[in-house]
Coordinates of C-alpha atoms in Angstrom, one line a residue:
Chain A
M3 CA 24.2 36.8 45.2
I4 CA 21.1 36.4 43.0
E5 CA 18.4 38.8 44.1
R6 CA 16.3 39.4 41.0
V7 CA 15.3 36.8 38.4
C8 CA 13.3 37.4 35.3
I9 CA 11.5 34.6 33.6
V10 CA 11.2 35.1 29.9
G11 CA 8.3 33.1 28.6
A12 CA 5.8 31.7 31.0
G13 CA 4.7 28.4 29.5
V14 CA 4.8 25.3 31.7
I15 CA 8.5 25.4 32.4
G16 CA 8.8 29.1 32.8
S17 CA 5.8 29.1 35.2
L18 CA 7.3 26.3 37.3
F19 CA 10.5 28.3 37.7
A20 CA 8.6 31.5 38.5
G21 CA 6.3 29.9 41.0
H22 CA 9.2 28.3 42.9
L23 CA 11.9 31.0 42.6
A24 CA 9.6 33.6 44.0
Q25 CA 10.1 32.0 47.4
V26 CA 13.8 33.0 47.4
C27 CA 14.1 35.9 45.0
D28 CA 12.3 38.8 43.5
V29 CA 10.7 37.3 40.4
S30 CA 9.5 39.2 37.3
V31 CA 7.9 37.6 34.2
L32 CA 8.2 38.8 30.7
T33 CA 5.2 37.5 28.7
R34 CA 4.2 37.7 25.1
R35 CA 0.5 38.5 25.7
K36 CA -0.6 41.5 27.7
E37 CA -3.6 39.6 29.1
H38 CA -1.2 37.1 30.5
A39 CA 0.9 39.8 32.2
D40 CA -2.3 41.5 33.6
A41 CA -3.6 38.2 35.0
L42 CA -0.3 37.4 36.7
N43 CA -0.1 40.9 38.2
R44 CA -3.7 40.6 39.4
E45 CA -3.8 37.0 40.6
G46 CA -0.2 35.9 41.2
L47 CA 0.9 32.5 40.0
R48 CA -0.3 29.2 41.5
V49 CA 1.6 25.9 41.5
S50 CA -0.2 22.7 42.4
G51 CA 0.8 19.0 42.2
K52 CA 4.3 18.0 43.4
S53 CA 4.5 21.3 45.3
E54 CA 2.0 23.9 46.4
R55 CA 2.9 27.5 45.9
H56 CA 1.2 30.8 45.5
A57 CA 3.7 33.4 44.2
R58 CA 3.4 37.2 43.8
V59 CA 5.2 38.2 40.6
R60 CA 5.6 41.3 38.6
A61 CA 4.8 40.8 34.9
S62 CA 4.9 42.8 31.7
V63 CA 5.2 42.5 28.0
D64 CA 7.8 45.3 28.1
P65 CA 11.2 44.4 29.6
D66 CA 11.9 48.1 30.4
A67 CA 8.9 48.0 32.8
L68 CA 10.6 45.3 34.8
P69 CA 13.5 45.7 37.3
P70 CA 16.9 44.8 35.7
P71 CA 17.5 41.1 36.7
D72 CA 20.7 39.4 37.8
V73 CA 19.6 36.3 36.0
A74 CA 17.1 35.8 33.2
I75 CA 15.7 32.3 32.6
V76 CA 14.8 32.1 28.9
A77 CA 12.0 29.4 28.7
T78 CA 10.2 30.3 25.5
K79 CA 9.3 27.8 22.9
A80 CA 11.9 27.6 20.1
T81 CA 9.5 29.3 17.8
G82 CA 9.1 32.3 20.2
L83 CA 12.8 32.7 21.0
R84 CA 13.7 35.4 18.4
G85 CA 10.6 37.4 19.1
A86 CA 11.3 37.5 22.8
L87 CA 15.0 38.4 22.3
G88 CA 14.2 41.1 19.9
A89 CA 12.4 43.0 22.6
L90 CA 15.3 42.4 25.0
S91 CA 18.3 43.6 22.9
D92 CA 19.1 46.7 25.0
S93 CA 17.7 45.5 28.3
F94 CA 18.9 43.5 31.2
P95 CA 22.5 44.7 30.9
D96 CA 23.8 42.8 33.9
A97 CA 21.8 39.6 33.5
T98 CA 23.2 36.1 33.1
M99 CA 21.0 34.6 30.4
T100 CA 20.0 31.0 31.2
T101 CA 18.5 29.1 28.2
V102 CA 16.1 26.2 29.0
L103 CA 14.8 25.2 25.5
N104 CA 14.4 22.0 23.6
G105 CA 17.0 21.1 21.0
L106 CA 20.3 22.8 20.2
G107 CA 21.3 26.3 19.2
A108 CA 19.3 28.5 21.5
E109 CA 22.6 29.9 23.0
E110 CA 23.8 31.0 19.6
I111 CA 20.5 32.8 19.0
V112 CA 20.8 34.6 22.4
R113 CA 24.4 35.6 21.5
E114 CA 23.2 37.2 18.3
H115 CA 21.1 39.6 20.4
G116 CA 23.6 40.7 23.0
E117 CA 26.9 40.1 25.0
W118 CA 25.4 38.7 28.1
P119 CA 27.1 35.8 29.9
I120 CA 25.1 32.7 29.0
V121 CA 24.3 29.5 31.0
S122 CA 23.0 26.5 29.1
A123 CA 20.3 24.4 30.8
V124 CA 18.2 21.3 29.9
T125 CA 15.3 20.4 32.0
F126 CA 13.5 17.0 32.5
M127 CA 10.7 18.3 34.7
S128 CA 7.2 18.5 33.3
G129 CA 3.8 19.9 34.1
T130 CA 0.5 20.9 32.8
R131 CA -0.7 24.5 32.2
H132 CA -4.2 24.9 33.5
S133 CA -4.5 28.6 33.0
D134 CA -2.4 31.8 32.6
T135 CA -2.0 31.8 36.4
H136 CA -2.1 28.1 37.4
V137 CA 0.5 25.4 36.5
E138 CA 0.5 21.8 37.8
Y139 CA 4.0 20.4 38.6
I140 CA 3.9 16.7 37.5
L141 CA 7.4 15.2 36.9
D142 CA 9.8 16.6 39.6
T143 CA 12.9 15.5 37.7
E144 CA 16.1 17.6 37.4
T145 CA 17.3 20.6 35.5
W146 CA 20.9 20.5 34.6
L147 CA 23.0 23.6 34.0
G148 CA 26.4 24.2 32.4
P149 CA 28.6 27.1 31.3
Y150 CA 28.4 28.4 27.7
E151 CA 31.6 30.0 26.3
D152 CA 33.6 31.5 29.1
T153 CA 30.9 31.9 31.8
P154 CA 32.5 30.9 35.1
F155 CA 31.4 27.6 36.5
E156 CA 30.9 29.3 39.9
R157 CA 28.1 31.4 38.3
V158 CA 26.4 28.2 37.0
Q159 CA 26.6 26.7 40.6
E160 CA 25.2 29.9 42.1
I161 CA 22.2 29.6 39.7
A162 CA 21.7 25.9 40.4
N163 CA 21.9 26.5 44.1
T164 CA 19.2 29.2 43.9
I165 CA 16.9 26.9 42.0
V166 CA 17.5 24.1 44.5
A167 CA 16.8 26.5 47.4
S168 CA 13.5 27.4 45.7
G169 CA 12.3 23.7 45.9
L170 CA 13.1 22.4 42.5
R171 CA 15.8 19.9 41.6
A172 CA 18.9 21.1 39.8
E173 CA 22.5 20.3 39.2
A174 CA 25.5 22.2 37.8
L175 CA 27.7 20.3 35.4
P176 CA 31.0 21.4 34.1
D177 CA 30.0 20.2 30.6
L178 CA 26.3 20.2 29.8
R179 CA 26.6 18.9 26.2
P180 CA 26.4 15.2 27.0
A181 CA 23.1 15.7 28.7
Q182 CA 21.9 18.2 26.1
W183 CA 22.7 15.8 23.3
S184 CA 21.0 12.9 25.1
K185 CA 17.8 14.9 25.3
L186 CA 18.2 16.1 21.7
V187 CA 18.6 12.6 20.3
F188 CA 15.7 11.4 22.4
N189 CA 13.4 14.4 21.4
A190 CA 14.4 14.1 17.7
A191 CA 13.5 10.4 17.7
V192 CA 10.2 10.8 19.5
N193 CA 8.6 14.2 18.9
P194 CA 8.3 14.2 15.1
V195 CA 7.1 10.6 15.1
A196 CA 4.4 11.5 17.6
A197 CA 3.5 14.6 15.6
L198 CA 3.2 12.7 12.3
T199 CA 1.4 9.6 13.5
G200 CA -0.9 11.3 16.1
L201 CA 0.3 8.8 18.7
P202 CA 1.2 10.0 22.2
H203 CA 4.6 8.7 23.5
D204 CA 3.2 5.3 24.3
P205 CA 4.5 1.7 24.1
H206 CA 4.2 1.7 20.3
F207 CA 7.5 3.7 20.4
A208 CA 9.4 0.8 22.0
A209 CA 7.8 -2.1 20.2
E210 CA 10.1 -4.1 18.0
D211 CA 8.4 -7.6 17.8
E212 CA 6.8 -7.3 14.4
P213 CA 8.6 -6.0 11.3
T214 CA 5.9 -3.3 11.1
D215 CA 6.4 -2.1 14.7
L216 CA 7.2 1.6 15.2
G217 CA 10.1 0.8 17.6
H218 CA 12.2 -0.1 14.6
L219 CA 11.8 3.5 13.3
V220 CA 12.5 5.1 16.7
H221 CA 15.5 2.8 17.2
G222 CA 16.8 3.7 13.7
L223 CA 16.4 7.4 14.6
V224 CA 18.2 7.0 17.9
D225 CA 21.1 5.2 16.1
E226 CA 21.4 7.9 13.6
G227 CA 21.4 10.5 16.4
K228 CA 24.1 8.6 18.3
A229 CA 26.3 8.5 15.2
V230 CA 26.0 12.3 14.9
A231 CA 26.8 12.8 18.6
A232 CA 29.8 10.5 18.3
A233 CA 31.1 12.4 15.2
A234 CA 30.7 15.6 17.2
G235 CA 32.9 14.2 20.0
I236 CA 30.0 14.0 22.5
D237 CA 30.0 11.1 25.0
L238 CA 26.2 10.9 25.7
H239 CA 25.1 11.2 29.4
D240 CA 22.1 8.9 29.0
D241 CA 21.3 6.4 26.3
P242 CA 18.4 7.9 24.3
W243 CA 16.9 4.4 23.5
E244 CA 16.8 3.6 27.2
M245 CA 15.2 7.0 27.9
N246 CA 12.6 6.1 25.3
V247 CA 11.8 2.7 26.7
L248 CA 11.6 4.0 30.3
A249 CA 9.4 6.9 29.4
T250 CA 6.9 4.6 27.6
Q251 CA 6.7 2.4 30.7
R252 CA 5.6 5.3 32.9
G253 CA 1.9 4.6 32.7
S254 CA 0.1 7.6 31.3
A255 CA 1.4 8.4 27.8
H256 CA 2.9 11.9 27.3
Y257 CA 1.6 14.1 24.4
P258 CA 4.8 15.7 23.0
S259 CA 4.3 19.4 22.3
M260 CA 5.2 18.9 18.7
L261 CA 2.0 16.8 18.3
E262 CA -0.1 19.4 20.0
D263 CA 1.5 22.1 17.8
L264 CA 0.7 20.2 14.6
D265 CA -2.8 19.5 15.7
A266 CA -3.3 23.2 16.5
H267 CA -1.7 24.2 13.1
R268 CA 1.1 26.0 14.9
Q269 CA 4.7 26.2 13.9
T270 CA 6.6 23.4 15.6
E271 CA 10.1 23.2 17.3
I272 CA 11.4 21.1 14.4
E273 CA 14.2 23.5 13.5
L274 CA 15.9 23.5 16.9
I275 CA 15.4 19.7 17.3
T276 CA 15.5 17.7 14.0
G277 CA 16.8 20.7 12.0
S278 CA 19.9 21.2 14.3
L279 CA 20.6 17.5 14.3
V280 CA 20.4 17.3 10.5
R281 CA 22.7 20.4 10.1
E282 CA 25.2 19.0 12.5
A283 CA 25.1 15.7 10.6
E284 CA 25.8 17.5 7.4
R285 CA 28.8 19.3 8.9
R286 CA 30.2 16.0 10.2
G287 CA 29.4 14.0 7.1
V288 CA 27.1 11.6 8.8
A289 CA 24.1 10.2 6.8
V290 CA 20.7 10.7 8.6
P291 CA 18.1 9.7 6.0
L292 CA 15.4 8.9 8.6
H293 CA 15.8 12.3 10.3
K294 CA 15.7 14.1 7.0
T295 CA 12.5 12.3 6.0
L296 CA 10.8 13.4 9.2
Y297 CA 12.2 17.0 8.8
W298 CA 10.7 17.3 5.3
L299 CA 7.4 15.8 6.3
V300 CA 6.9 18.1 9.3
K301 CA 8.0 21.2 7.3
A302 CA 5.6 20.2 4.5
K303 CA 2.8 19.8 7.1
E304 CA 3.5 23.2 8.5
Q305 CA 3.2 24.5 4.9
S306 CA -0.1 22.7 4.3
W307 CA -2.2 25.2 6.3
Chain B
M30 CA -14.5 -14.3 -27.9
I31 CA -15.3 -12.4 -24.7
E32 CA -19.0 -12.5 -24.1
R33 CA -19.4 -12.2 -20.3
V34 CA -17.2 -10.0 -18.0
C35 CA -17.5 -9.7 -14.3
I36 CA -16.2 -6.6 -12.5
V37 CA -15.0 -7.5 -9.0
G38 CA -15.1 -4.4 -6.9
A39 CA -17.1 -1.4 -8.2
G40 CA -15.1 1.6 -7.0
V41 CA -14.1 4.3 -9.4
I42 CA -12.0 2.1 -11.7
G43 CA -14.3 -0.9 -11.6
S44 CA -17.3 1.3 -12.3
L45 CA -15.6 2.9 -15.3
F46 CA -14.9 -0.6 -16.7
A47 CA -18.4 -1.8 -16.0
G48 CA -20.1 1.3 -17.5
H49 CA -18.1 1.1 -20.7
L50 CA -17.8 -2.7 -21.2
A51 CA -21.6 -3.1 -20.9
Q52 CA -21.7 -1.6 -24.5
V53 CA -20.0 -4.6 -25.9
C54 CA -20.5 -7.5 -23.5
D55 CA -22.8 -8.9 -20.9
V56 CA -21.5 -7.3 -17.7
S57 CA -22.0 -8.4 -14.1
V58 CA -20.7 -6.7 -11.0
L59 CA -19.6 -8.4 -7.7
T60 CA -19.9 -5.9 -4.9
R61 CA -19.0 -6.0 -1.2
R62 CA -22.2 -4.3 0.0
K63 CA -25.7 -5.6 -0.7
E64 CA -27.1 -2.0 -0.9
H65 CA -24.6 -1.3 -3.7
A66 CA -25.7 -4.4 -5.7
D67 CA -29.4 -3.6 -5.1
A68 CA -28.9 0.0 -6.3
L69 CA -27.0 -1.2 -9.5
N70 CA -29.7 -3.7 -10.3
R71 CA -32.4 -1.1 -9.8
E72 CA -30.9 2.0 -11.4
G73 CA -28.1 0.7 -13.7
L74 CA -24.7 2.5 -13.8
R75 CA -24.2 6.0 -15.1
V76 CA -21.0 7.4 -16.5
S77 CA -20.5 11.1 -17.1
G78 CA -17.6 13.3 -18.0
K79 CA -15.2 12.2 -20.7
S80 CA -17.9 9.8 -21.9
E81 CA -21.6 9.5 -21.3
R82 CA -23.1 6.0 -20.7
H83 CA -26.0 4.4 -18.9
A84 CA -25.4 0.7 -18.5
R85 CA -27.6 -2.1 -17.4
V86 CA -25.7 -4.5 -15.2
R87 CA -26.4 -7.5 -13.1
A88 CA -25.0 -7.1 -9.6
S89 CA -24.7 -9.3 -6.5
V90 CA -22.6 -9.9 -3.4
D91 CA -22.7 -13.6 -4.2
P92 CA -20.6 -14.8 -7.1
D93 CA -22.8 -17.9 -7.6
A94 CA -25.7 -15.6 -8.3
L95 CA -23.9 -14.2 -11.3
P96 CA -23.3 -15.9 -14.7
P97 CA -19.8 -17.5 -14.9
P98 CA -17.7 -14.9 -16.8
D99 CA -15.0 -15.3 -19.5
V100 CA -13.1 -12.5 -17.9
A101 CA -13.1 -11.1 -14.4
I102 CA -11.6 -7.7 -13.9
V103 CA -10.4 -7.5 -10.3
A104 CA -10.5 -3.8 -9.3
T105 CA -10.9 -3.9 -5.6
K106 CA -8.7 -1.8 -3.4
A107 CA -5.6 -3.7 -2.1
T108 CA -7.2 -3.8 1.3
G109 CA -10.3 -5.5 -0.1
L110 CA -8.6 -8.1 -2.3
R111 CA -8.4 -11.1 -0.1
G112 CA -12.0 -10.6 1.1
A113 CA -13.2 -10.5 -2.5
L114 CA -11.1 -13.5 -3.6
G115 CA -12.2 -15.6 -0.6
A116 CA -15.8 -15.5 -1.9
L117 CA -14.6 -16.5 -5.3
S118 CA -12.5 -19.5 -4.6
D119 CA -14.7 -22.1 -6.2
S120 CA -16.4 -19.8 -8.7
F121 CA -15.7 -18.5 -12.2
P122 CA -13.9 -21.7 -13.3
D123 CA -13.3 -20.5 -16.9
A124 CA -12.4 -16.9 -16.2
T125 CA -9.2 -15.1 -17.0
M126 CA -8.6 -13.0 -14.0
T127 CA -7.4 -9.5 -14.8
T128 CA -5.9 -7.6 -11.9
V129 CA -6.0 -3.7 -11.9
L130 CA -4.7 -2.8 -8.5
N131 CA -2.1 -0.3 -7.2
G132 CA 1.2 -1.6 -6.2
L133 CA 2.7 -5.0 -6.7
G134 CA 1.7 -8.5 -5.6
A135 CA -2.0 -8.7 -6.5
E136 CA -1.3 -11.5 -9.0
E137 CA 0.3 -13.7 -6.3
I138 CA -2.7 -13.2 -4.0
V139 CA -5.1 -14.2 -6.8
R140 CA -2.9 -17.2 -7.5
E141 CA -3.2 -18.3 -3.8
H142 CA -7.0 -18.5 -4.4
G143 CA -7.2 -20.5 -7.6
E144 CA -5.6 -21.8 -10.8
W145 CA -7.2 -19.2 -13.2
P146 CA -5.1 -17.7 -16.0
I147 CA -4.1 -14.2 -14.9
V148 CA -3.5 -11.0 -16.8
S149 CA -1.7 -8.1 -15.1
A150 CA -3.0 -4.6 -15.7
V151 CA -2.1 -1.1 -14.6
T152 CA -4.4 1.8 -15.3
F153 CA -3.7 5.5 -15.5
M154 CA -7.3 6.6 -15.9
S155 CA -9.1 8.3 -13.1
G156 CA -12.5 9.5 -12.0
T157 CA -14.7 10.5 -9.2
R158 CA -17.4 8.4 -7.6
H159 CA -20.5 10.4 -7.1
S160 CA -22.7 7.6 -5.8
D161 CA -23.1 3.8 -5.9
T162 CA -24.6 4.2 -9.4
H163 CA -22.8 7.3 -10.9
V164 CA -19.1 7.7 -11.7
E165 CA -17.5 10.6 -13.5
Y166 CA -14.7 9.8 -16.0
I167 CA -12.0 12.4 -15.6
L168 CA -8.6 11.4 -16.9
D169 CA -9.0 9.3 -20.1
T170 CA -5.5 7.9 -20.0
E171 CA -4.6 4.3 -20.9
T172 CA -4.8 0.9 -19.2
W173 CA -1.9 -1.3 -20.0
L174 CA -2.2 -5.1 -19.8
G175 CA 0.4 -7.9 -19.9
P176 CA 0.6 -11.7 -19.4
Y177 CA 1.3 -13.2 -16.0
E178 CA 3.0 -16.6 -15.8
D179 CA 2.1 -18.5 -19.0
T180 CA -1.1 -16.7 -20.0
P181 CA -0.9 -16.4 -23.8
F182 CA -0.2 -12.9 -25.1
E183 CA -3.2 -13.4 -27.6
R184 CA -5.5 -13.6 -24.6
V185 CA -4.1 -10.3 -23.3
Q186 CA -4.6 -8.7 -26.7
E187 CA -8.2 -10.0 -26.9
I188 CA -9.0 -8.4 -23.5
A189 CA -7.3 -5.1 -24.5
N190 CA -9.3 -5.1 -27.8
T191 CA -12.5 -5.6 -25.9
I192 CA -11.7 -2.7 -23.6
V193 CA -10.8 -0.5 -26.6
A194 CA -14.1 -1.5 -28.3
S195 CA -16.0 -0.3 -25.3
G196 CA -14.6 3.2 -25.6
L197 CA -11.7 3.2 -23.1
R198 CA -8.0 3.4 -24.0
A199 CA -6.0 0.2 -23.5
E200 CA -2.8 -1.4 -24.8
A201 CA -1.5 -5.0 -24.6
L202 CA 2.3 -5.2 -23.7
P203 CA 4.4 -8.4 -23.9
D204 CA 6.0 -7.4 -20.6
L205 CA 3.9 -5.2 -18.2
R206 CA 6.5 -5.0 -15.5
P207 CA 8.3 -1.8 -16.7
A208 CA 5.0 0.1 -16.6
Q209 CA 3.9 -1.5 -13.4
W210 CA 7.1 -0.6 -11.7
S211 CA 7.0 3.0 -13.0
K212 CA 3.6 3.4 -11.4
L213 CA 4.8 1.6 -8.3
V214 CA 7.8 3.9 -7.8
F215 CA 5.6 6.9 -8.5
N216 CA 2.9 5.9 -6.1
A217 CA 5.3 4.9 -3.4
A218 CA 7.0 8.3 -3.6
V219 CA 3.7 10.3 -3.7
N220 CA 0.9 8.6 -1.8
P221 CA 2.4 8.1 1.7
V222 CA 3.9 11.6 1.6
A223 CA 0.4 13.0 0.8
A224 CA -1.2 10.9 3.5
L225 CA 1.3 11.9 6.2
T226 CA 1.4 15.7 5.4
G227 CA -2.2 16.2 4.5
L228 CA -1.2 17.8 1.2
P229 CA -2.8 16.8 -2.1
H230 CA -0.4 16.0 -5.0
D231 CA 0.4 19.6 -5.7
P232 CA 3.5 21.6 -6.7
H233 CA 5.1 21.1 -3.2
F234 CA 6.0 17.6 -4.4
A235 CA 8.2 18.9 -7.2
A236 CA 9.8 21.9 -5.3
E237 CA 13.5 21.7 -4.7
D238 CA 14.6 25.3 -4.4
E239 CA 14.9 25.6 -0.6
P240 CA 16.6 22.9 1.6
T241 CA 13.3 22.5 3.4
D242 CA 11.4 21.8 0.2
L243 CA 9.4 18.6 0.0
G244 CA 10.6 17.8 -3.5
H245 CA 13.9 16.7 -2.0
L246 CA 12.1 13.9 -0.1
V247 CA 10.0 12.9 -3.1
H248 CA 13.2 12.8 -5.3
G249 CA 15.0 10.8 -2.7
L250 CA 12.1 8.3 -2.6
V251 CA 12.1 8.1 -6.4
D252 CA 15.8 7.4 -6.5
E253 CA 15.5 4.6 -3.9
G254 CA 12.7 3.1 -5.9
K255 CA 14.7 3.3 -9.2
A256 CA 17.6 1.5 -7.4
V257 CA 15.2 -1.3 -6.4
A258 CA 13.8 -1.6 -9.9
A259 CA 17.3 -1.7 -11.4
A260 CA 18.4 -4.4 -8.9
A261 CA 15.2 -6.4 -9.9
G262 CA 16.3 -6.1 -13.6
I263 CA 13.4 -3.8 -14.6
D264 CA 14.0 -1.2 -17.2
L265 CA 11.4 1.4 -16.2
H266 CA 8.8 2.4 -18.9
D267 CA 8.5 6.0 -17.6
D268 CA 10.7 8.0 -15.3
P269 CA 8.7 8.3 -12.0
W270 CA 10.2 11.8 -11.2
E271 CA 9.0 13.1 -14.5
M272 CA 5.6 11.5 -13.9
N273 CA 5.6 13.4 -10.6
V274 CA 6.6 16.8 -12.0
L275 CA 4.0 16.5 -14.9
A276 CA 1.2 15.5 -12.6
T277 CA 1.8 18.4 -10.3
Q278 CA 1.6 20.8 -13.3
R279 CA -1.9 19.6 -14.3
G280 CA -3.8 22.3 -12.5
S281 CA -6.2 20.9 -10.0
A282 CA -4.3 18.9 -7.4
H283 CA -5.2 15.2 -7.0
Y284 CA -6.0 13.8 -3.6
P285 CA -4.3 10.4 -3.4
S286 CA -6.6 7.7 -2.0
M287 CA -4.1 7.0 0.7
L288 CA -4.7 10.5 2.1
E289 CA -8.5 10.0 2.0
D290 CA -8.1 6.6 3.6
L291 CA -6.0 8.0 6.5
D292 CA -8.3 10.9 7.0
A293 CA -11.3 8.5 7.2
H294 CA -9.4 6.2 9.6
R295 CA -9.5 3.3 7.0
Q296 CA -6.7 0.8 6.4
T297 CA -4.5 2.1 3.5
E298 CA -2.9 0.4 0.5
I299 CA 0.5 0.8 2.1
E300 CA 1.3 -3.0 2.0
L301 CA 1.0 -3.4 -1.8
I302 CA 2.7 -0.1 -2.5
T303 CA 5.5 0.8 0.0
G304 CA 5.4 -2.6 1.6
S305 CA 6.0 -4.5 -1.6
L306 CA 8.8 -2.1 -2.6
V307 CA 10.5 -2.5 0.8
R308 CA 10.3 -6.3 0.7
E309 CA 11.7 -6.4 -2.8
A310 CA 14.5 -4.0 -1.7
E311 CA 15.3 -6.4 1.2
R312 CA 15.4 -9.4 -1.2
R313 CA 17.8 -7.5 -3.5
G314 CA 20.0 -6.0 -0.7
V315 CA 19.1 -2.4 -1.6
A316 CA 18.9 0.2 1.2
V317 CA 15.6 2.1 1.2
P318 CA 15.6 4.1 4.5
L319 CA 13.2 6.8 3.3
H320 CA 10.6 4.3 2.2
K321 CA 11.0 2.3 5.4
T322 CA 10.4 5.5 7.4
L323 CA 7.1 6.2 5.6
Y324 CA 6.1 2.6 5.9
W325 CA 6.5 2.6 9.7
L326 CA 4.8 6.0 10.1
V327 CA 1.7 5.0 8.0
K328 CA 1.5 1.6 9.8
A329 CA 1.7 3.4 13.2
K330 CA -1.0 5.9 12.1
E331 CA -3.3 3.0 11.1
Q332 CA -2.7 1.6 14.6
S333 CA -3.4 4.9 16.3
W334 CA -7.2 4.6 15.9

């Protein structure tokens, strides 16, 4: 029985979880900024768009000021993960930690900070953050969850059921890696290219008619990523090239957060996305020259400020 | 005997040639903008820095308004070459066309427009353009010239001697390709990386201590370029990696024009630099994945405006 959930990191995804789960559980929110926590305690959290909610939540920058949760949903950006976990080390003794981050490797970083049971998750929902206390729910696609290490599958199902009861879409999978890798290969092919070119994820990314068309690069990146997945024994859940083509046909072009991060001169999520793919490729002896090129370029751009 | 020289394209390099050669020849200047020609006719052309000159020149946007030259020095940017040659097609019947552009392939484009004898040149001098009528001479390094097709070597020597007599450094080489390729491989490894990262050509480009360091990418690009040169039967004149290391140690970091072009949302010289290297690699069956990645990214960035 899941009574208390803590959302760690209230960006778009964290806010969508908090706003919905507060219908069925007691929800607390661990924020990075005190003003953010104060605003949530004062005004609550509003969700608009695909669903309408107004949730009361208890928020703080200090985990010890929050009730110990049964489940913590870790939804920071990759760049904020270690900072958030550092504050948590001796807190939340009975929580199942559920990681919902881009890329690979968040679970290992959680494990470095404590012995909690861990559930892996990957989400395909999206939204827009209008303020500290208002998030718009835009794409009502699924969140998939799977066990990490020896977490029982029943625990994963219990968390998925709670998310579904709150009005979001979710599914428990015995093995999350095929879905996690599909999203990794997709993100690694799209996000750094958007960040370096300044293009949103638009039809350029699927164009292959002319030799100069950007789709050739994206396709080459996808092929390298699939080769790494195959070498790692992963049978991908979705084909990342088809995910790319479908997403560019959706009408309004998405601005990947890596592009927004580079534009704002913030550190990007390159390490957990491209970095984890390149390191896995090196362990498996797979050549990924296109990904390495993007990795060095984004790293250099981060250093150029 | 070289009496009349026309400079086609008065950017930094063209202006340095015009300002110096006017000491020893009758110099005319073919410009793209009428205001530029008017300013040159009114004020002359000033050179400061490594040498001090004030030259009287005759300038026009119309080649038929200029005296037919013995030698035309074509110093446009790669992106302005076809436009300049289009205006020239039936002009300058007795001129030896001397191309001083970045990259490869300018000679073929000149040949498409007329039957002139052609001399290939590559320059290592640099400067800063302060106005339409004032250029500062900064690096007083050499210009190398060589015959193209069946142009006699004596003609190349005559042009080199005239340039030397004007106060610039120049040398005639029986085969220019080793030097041209050294500069091509160097430019292809440095310019697109600077353009995409926003970094000037600074010590980041030679750093290889950490796995994330940008020097790994630049070194990989140089190695691909050397493999293409070797497959094309070229014995490079200088090692492009050493050129890169030396240039980054020079103190003030150079801003490659491709970075300035991308920042200003102008078309870049990517086609004659990376594009010509990639096409040569395809003809020779050499894999150049790093160069192809940069090519697609710069092309996409040009399309993002």
